[in-house]
C-alpha positions as a Markdown table, in Angstrom:
| # | Residue | x | y | z |
|---|---|---|---|---|
| 1 | Met | 25.2 | -41.0 | 9.1 |
| 2 | Ala | 22.0 | -42.6 | 9.0 |
| 3 | Arg | 20.1 | -42.4 | 12.6 |
| 4 | Ser | 18.9 | -45.2 | 13.9 |
| 5 | Trp | 15.4 | -43.6 | 14.2 |
| 6 | Glu | 13.4 | -40.8 | 13.1 |
| 7 | Ala | 10.2 | -39.7 | 13.9 |
| 8 | Asp | 7.5 | -39.9 | 10.8 |
| 9 | Pro | 6.2 | -36.2 | 10.3 |
| 10 | Ser | 3.5 | -37.6 | 8.6 |
| 11 | Ala | 2.2 | -40.3 | 11.8 |
| 12 | Leu | -1.7 | -38.8 | 13.1 |
| 13 | Phe | -1.8 | -38.4 | 17.0 |
| 14 | Gln | -4.4 | -42.0 | 18.5 |
| 15 | Arg | -4.9 | -41.5 | 21.5 |
| 16 | Arg | -3.9 | -40.0 | 25.0 |
| 17 | Leu | -1.7 | -41.4 | 27.1 |
| 18 | Gly | -3.2 | -41.0 | 30.6 |
| 19 | Lys | -5.4 | -38.0 | 31.4 |
| 20 | Ser | -5.7 | -34.1 | 30.2 |
| 21 | Ala | -4.0 | -31.3 | 32.0 |
| 22 | Lys | -7.2 | -30.1 | 32.8 |
| 23 | Glu | -8.8 | -33.0 | 34.3 |
| 24 | Leu | -5.5 | -32.8 | 36.4 |
| 25 | Asp | -5.6 | -29.6 | 37.8 |
| 26 | Arg | -2.8 | -28.8 | 35.9 |
| 27 | Ser | -4.2 | -25.8 | 33.2 |
| 28 | Asp | -5.5 | -22.3 | 33.3 |
| 29 | Gly | -7.6 | -24.5 | 30.7 |
| 30 | Arg | -6.4 | -21.5 | 28.5 |
| 31 | Asp | -2.9 | -21.8 | 26.8 |
| 32 | Glu | -1.2 | -25.0 | 29.7 |
| 33 | Cys | -1.7 | -27.7 | 28.0 |
| 34 | Pro | 1.2 | -30.5 | 29.2 |
| 35 | Asp | 0.5 | -33.1 | 27.1 |
| 36 | Ile | 1.3 | -37.4 | 26.4 |
| 37 | Trp | -0.3 | -38.8 | 23.0 |
| 38 | Gln | 0.1 | -42.5 | 20.5 |
| 39 | Leu | 0.7 | -41.6 | 17.4 |
| 40 | Asp | -0.8 | -44.1 | 15.0 |
| 41 | Asn | 2.5 | -45.5 | 14.3 |
| 42 | Gly | 3.0 | -46.1 | 18.2 |
| 43 | Asp | 4.7 | -43.0 | 18.7 |
| 44 | Ile | 4.6 | -40.7 | 20.7 |
| 45 | Ala | 4.2 | -37.0 | 21.0 |
| 46 | Val | 4.7 | -34.8 | 24.5 |
| 47 | Ile | 3.4 | -31.1 | 24.6 |
| 48 | Gly | 5.8 | -29.5 | 27.2 |
| 49 | Arg | 7.7 | -26.6 | 28.4 |
| 50 | Asp | 10.4 | -25.8 | 26.0 |
| 51 | Leu | 13.5 | -26.0 | 28.5 |
| 52 | Thr | 16.1 | -27.4 | 26.1 |
| 53 | Ala | 17.8 | -23.9 | 26.9 |
| 54 | Val | 18.2 | -24.3 | 30.8 |
| 55 | Tyr | 18.9 | -28.2 | 31.4 |
| 56 | Glu | 21.1 | -28.6 | 28.1 |
| 57 | Pro | 24.6 | -27.6 | 29.7 |
| 58 | Arg | 24.1 | -29.1 | 32.6 |
| 59 | Leu | 22.7 | -32.4 | 30.5 |
| 60 | Pro | 24.1 | -36.1 | 32.9 |
| 61 | Glu | 27.1 | -37.8 | 31.4 |
| 62 | Gly | 26.9 | -39.0 | 28.0 |
| 63 | Val | 23.2 | -37.3 | 26.9 |
| 64 | Ser | 23.3 | -35.4 | 24.3 |
| 65 | Leu | 20.4 | -33.7 | 22.4 |
| 66 | Ala | 20.6 | -33.5 | 18.8 |
| 67 | Pro | 20.4 | -29.4 | 16.9 |
| 68 | Asp | 17.3 | -30.3 | 15.9 |
| 69 | Glu | 15.5 | -32.0 | 19.0 |
| 70 | Arg | 14.1 | -30.2 | 22.6 |
| 71 | Leu | 14.4 | -31.0 | 26.2 |
| 72 | Val | 10.7 | -30.7 | 27.5 |
| 73 | Val | 9.1 | -30.4 | 31.0 |
| 74 | Ile | 5.5 | -32.3 | 31.6 |
| 75 | Pro | 3.9 | -32.3 | 35.5 |
| 76 | Gly | 4.9 | -35.7 | 37.1 |
| 77 | Ile | 1.6 | -36.8 | 37.5 |
| 78 | Met | 1.1 | -37.0 | 34.1 |
| 79 | Leu | 3.1 | -39.4 | 33.5 |
| 80 | Ser | 2.1 | -41.6 | 36.0 |
| 81 | Val | -1.0 | -41.4 | 36.0 |
| 82 | Ala | -0.6 | -42.9 | 31.7 |
| 83 | Lys | 1.1 | -45.7 | 33.1 |
| 84 | Pro | -1.3 | -47.6 | 32.8 |
| 85 | Asp | -1.7 | -47.1 | 29.0 |
| 86 | Ile | 2.0 | -48.1 | 28.3 |
| 87 | Ala | 2.1 | -51.4 | 26.9 |
| 88 | Asp | 5.1 | -53.4 | 28.0 |
| 89 | Val | 7.1 | -54.1 | 25.3 |
């Protein structure tokens, strides 16, 4: 069965949504770099901590992860600050 949406691995990073982790004091400047980016095809890339194994056993009813999907967590402030950059559809 074909998926209704598929990620396009050829899409390029177009613009950051919100502010960088460094600007929000959520990075030590070395290896902590959660981020939210819009790709040139309109999709969104989220860089965060992979907590799939932790959350998968307790996903809410009706929520599932495909074998090639990961659940990532970012600081809440990053999404709040990005809100003005996210277009209403």
